[in-house]
Amino acid sequence: MRRHILSLLSFFIFSIATFAQNIQSPSEFLGYELGTRFTNHYRVVDYYQYLATTSDMIQLEEYGKTNEHRLLQIAYVSTPENLTNLENIRKNHLANAGIGTETASAKKAVVWLSYNVHGNESSSTEASMQTIYELITQKKAWLANTVVIMDPCINPDGRDRYVNWYNQVASVPYNSNQKATEHNEPWPGGRPNHYLFDLNRDWAWATQVETRQRLKVYNKWLPHIHVDFHEQGINEPYYFAPAAEPFHEVITDWQRDFQIQIGKNHAGYFDKEGWLYFTRERFDLFYPSYGDTYPTFNGAIGMTYEQAGHGMAGLGIINDEGDLLTLKDRIAHHHTTGMSTVEISSKNADKLNTEFKKFFSKNDFTYKSYVLEGNRYRIHKLTNLLERHDIRYGITYETVKGFDYNTGKQTSRKVKNALVVSTNQPKGNMVKVLFEPDAKLSDSLTYDITAWSIPYAYGLNTIASKTIVAKEDDNVGLGIPLGIPNKTNAVAYIADWKNVKDASFLGQLLQAGVRVRFTEKAITHKGKTFDRGSLIITRSDNKKLTNFDDTVFDIALTNFTELSSISSGFSENGVDFGSPDVKEIKMPKVAVLSGEVSSSLSFGELWYFFEQELKFPVTNINADDFDKNTLNAFNVLIIPNGNYKSLLNEDKLKSLKNWVSRGGKVIAMGNALKTFEDKKGFGLKKKETDKDDPLEVISYAKSERERVSNFITGAIFKTKVDNTHPLAFGYDDSYFTLKLGNSAYSYLDKGYTVSYLEDNKAVSGFAGHKAVEKIKNTLVFGEYRIGNGSMIYMVDNPMFRAFWENGKLFFANAIFLVNNNAFEL
Ligand SMILES: [Zn+2]
């Protein structure tokens, strides 16, 4: 924690009594009335810093920077006495969660208010300034037993993207016509962060820098109450707690009840003003990666508040009912619920403490330990994630009995060096939520994916045990082997090809000018078998490199690669290095399509993957700039999920096909496949469904529920894999895929069907009965050759939210290994 230096100074310079009178309101400080302009993030930072230097009721703590180098910070708001004693209050609070030991200080209510996670839902950051100002001037009494932690802007890059754009195009005075430019944000909009990730889907996976830094301070506090402020469409007035079903089963009766109390407190204020609102609809508490569920599964009353507005509303807009909705209104509503939340929490501080303690003493979990084995790097990556959530783990060598994720059956086996994660710890509820095979769903109408179980996502052999498995806390065995040979006269070095880090090793070798080959058949050297896909780096290929060994070793070290040193190209088993099955990997020159035709989320996932995970160059090309000459500089084109029917017209499809036949490679993902389906020469056929289904009469009231039978809302299926094809090198003969929709394509009859669905039963999550019928015997991943080049079809998206760790190697295979020799461009 870093108390602002100036606030310390000011503490000595001014007497406490003079503070309140001298504090400027947001409007006074900013020089304009709040709600008449959007405030740039740096000015919000200025105001908070001004308050911290002027008031002894605020302490600031910087917790990080965004991708675009904007400041992330929280403000602690409480009485001077509490702030002086803050560390003791925190420790005493965490003792209730079973973390550390009690201190002498009294228990306080801890309320955390998070603003503007979606950058273009921008009224809430403005409201935060009014709220913090009133808390320290008019509502000090509430703070005697309460610590309020305010994060004025979770997503500053997104917020400024919106605000900068709005300020450039807005009319003076503002124009309230919905069609006016100022109400129609250009792609990709201000909602996501720099890499176009939705930060309100990232709490559990913590892939983004904002989330990672925030979790450190969040888990240091584990508040009683967490509010995530949002905005929805301009026609829906206001939404607050209680939330909608389904609720995850770890949510306690108390957590449900207090949501109702909070909602009623808000309703009192809204009724008095005649403001409309709704509750208990739409926003459920199931998927664990939201700003309401994540806090809830960590003991808080976690809530989403939604104000009408959003990127469309600007300073003022006429909604569909003909009413004017202004930024001032939106600020007033979010300010009211923020204040009301602090009020009701302060009134219930004791009860919050006792119930919080009960939440953490729960121990009625069906599965008590999860035991995971598999690729060391993936285990390492998982332990990193566990540490971000303060989840404890250990290592075990026991015989473990329980549910086997891979077979779906009971098993018993002796494990060695296995990772064990148990529920008998403060984060036991989170362990259950993240690891259990199939989360119990009380209602199929949900807002998001219904399956995410980590053993499937990480592709680890896992057993869920109903008893606690003994563990050693010494985690040495979980480390990644760093086998760098010390001999420098090797004929070649060989590295396994098992996970995405091996691909980043390869990508960096290629960038350093190292020539690399891969084997399409297993080979054995010195008694060790290297599977298909293993990388072979020979000295003779790299004669021109002056520091060959050091270059390879350095890149291996940064990528946790285990290298084997080989003294002869003559293999004990399998092919020799000179075999035609040992192929040189040519440098991929990769372009990714973006712009309005692309899903910003899908494009962002790819952009993030190349820059932050693979560390391999990629050229992002806006579809507006895509013409027939664009591809001349590239040999791989990635088409993210999106709608390309207008972009890729007959003419452009023809030149694309021509480019592919000369040796280009297209990787098409998700809905991008619709561009190629049933088009001559692309080999992709939509699966015919039974057209003779008799029409059913469905009542109006039931129509929403009936539609669900056609849906798959993020469920996990077990697919078969042809791992003799380079697209599946590094995989076993099965793969668990996360299906996000019901798109169905036939097996590629003139191409290679590499991952496919024979069994259509979801192993986890919700899949409607009609959708399930449709996807039986369909393609998941495949390759179709056109001339020298390839079309690679990915029906499911292995890059989804960057958390489906086990799918990423398919994508890396597509870039580096599939038909790599084709590049003649
Ligand atoms: Zn939102």
XYZ file of N, CA and C in Angstrom, residues 2 433 560 751:
12
model
N 0.453 2.245 -0.724
C 1.265 3.448 -0.815
C 0.378 4.641 -0.504
N -16.057 -24.237 -7.573
C -16.619 -23.601 -8.771
C -15.725 -23.831 -9.995
N 10.963 -22.182 -21.247
C 10.879 -23.422 -20.443
C 10.972 -24.666 -21.323
N -11.229 -33.585 -47.801
C -10.161 -32.972 -47.007
C -9.863 -33.831 -45.794
